[in-house]
Each structure stands twice: as C-alpha cells, then as structure tokens.
XYZ file of C-alpha atoms in Angstrom:
87
model
C 10.280 -13.688 20.788
C 10.565 -10.266 19.091
C 8.685 -8.837 16.265
C 9.150 -5.536 14.443
C 5.976 -3.598 13.798
C 6.135 -1.384 10.511
C 3.179 1.238 10.644
C 2.378 4.708 9.409
C 0.411 6.644 6.785
C 1.033 8.001 3.379
C -0.582 10.240 0.783
C -2.471 7.989 -1.384
C -2.609 10.300 -4.264
C -1.860 13.828 -5.213
C -5.129 14.858 -4.091
C -4.114 14.432 -0.552
C -6.006 11.130 0.396
C -4.366 9.477 3.300
C -3.797 5.635 3.227
C -2.614 3.686 6.506
C -0.685 0.674 6.606
C 0.806 -1.846 9.095
C 2.761 -4.913 8.942
C 4.900 -7.253 11.251
C 8.221 -8.684 10.500
C 10.407 -11.222 12.072
C 13.564 -9.168 11.290
C 14.348 -5.607 11.776
C 16.100 -5.469 8.235
C 13.003 -6.954 6.405
C 10.629 -4.089 8.120
C 13.334 -1.377 7.006
C 13.662 -2.785 3.334
C 9.740 -2.469 3.159
C 9.830 0.896 4.692
C 12.405 2.014 2.189
C 10.270 0.898 -0.673
C 7.455 2.993 0.542
C 9.823 5.982 1.065
C 11.241 5.609 -2.488
C 7.678 5.684 -3.801
C 6.999 9.055 -2.315
C 10.312 10.483 -3.307
C 9.611 9.611 -6.911
C 6.149 10.915 -6.887
C 6.604 14.145 -5.217
C 9.229 16.916 -5.395
C 10.778 16.526 -1.943
C 13.915 18.317 -0.702
C 15.563 15.599 1.487
C 17.516 18.082 3.438
C 14.563 20.246 4.493
C 11.567 18.183 4.035
C 12.636 14.699 5.409
C 13.335 13.797 8.924
C 14.925 10.551 9.614
C 15.690 9.058 13.162
C 17.194 5.658 13.273
C 19.102 3.356 15.847
C 19.410 -0.495 16.119
C 15.929 -1.412 16.706
C 13.731 1.598 15.668
C 13.318 3.665 12.633
C 11.169 6.824 11.937
C 10.804 8.957 8.769
C 8.630 11.961 8.175
C 8.424 13.406 4.782
C 6.547 16.533 4.164
C 6.383 19.177 1.250
C 4.392 22.106 0.471
C 3.008 22.034 4.006
C 1.511 18.606 3.698
C 2.569 15.301 5.313
C 3.376 12.887 2.445
C 4.696 10.010 4.637
C 5.055 9.100 8.210
C 6.576 5.785 8.902
C 7.919 3.946 12.044
C 9.282 0.615 12.976
C 9.416 -0.427 16.528
C 10.419 -3.576 18.362
C 7.462 -5.519 20.248
C 8.381 -8.347 22.395
C 5.824 -11.195 22.414
C 5.451 -13.492 25.532
C 6.750 -17.059 24.849
C 4.243 -19.644 25.885
C-alpha cells in the first residue's frame, strides 16, 4: 500500500515566524490539492514573482515547491510516495 506524505514549512506571518506541517494522503492528487491551497495562500499574502522566486519540480509521484522573496523562504513544500508494508 502506498501513501503520499505532504510536508514542509511556511512563513506563518509577515514577521517571519515559520510553521511546519505534515499530512498523509492515500492519493497523490489529494496531497497535491492541499499543497496548492498552501501555495495559493502564500501567493496571495506576499508579492512573489513566480518566474524568479518560485521553483517547482514535479513528476508522477513527487512534487516540490520552494517560494522565496526578499531573500526569505516563504514556503517549502514536498510530496513524496511512501510504501507501507502489507500485513
């Protein structure tokens, strides 16, 4: 059985307080949907140039996003597949 782990950290407020998070999902798309909610929140709160301040790496089973602006990391988020042993 596979699960998809969504984890990372984000700037909690404009005073640069970091908050970490982690969740597990049965489906990659569910994890990606949750990640996109967090990404959109940061994009709305901070003035981010998507071309120069946002890095995205994605394939069928993994997803990584890093958003930074003004020299500060605003969000780092990743999704990776974890195989669980079947008992």
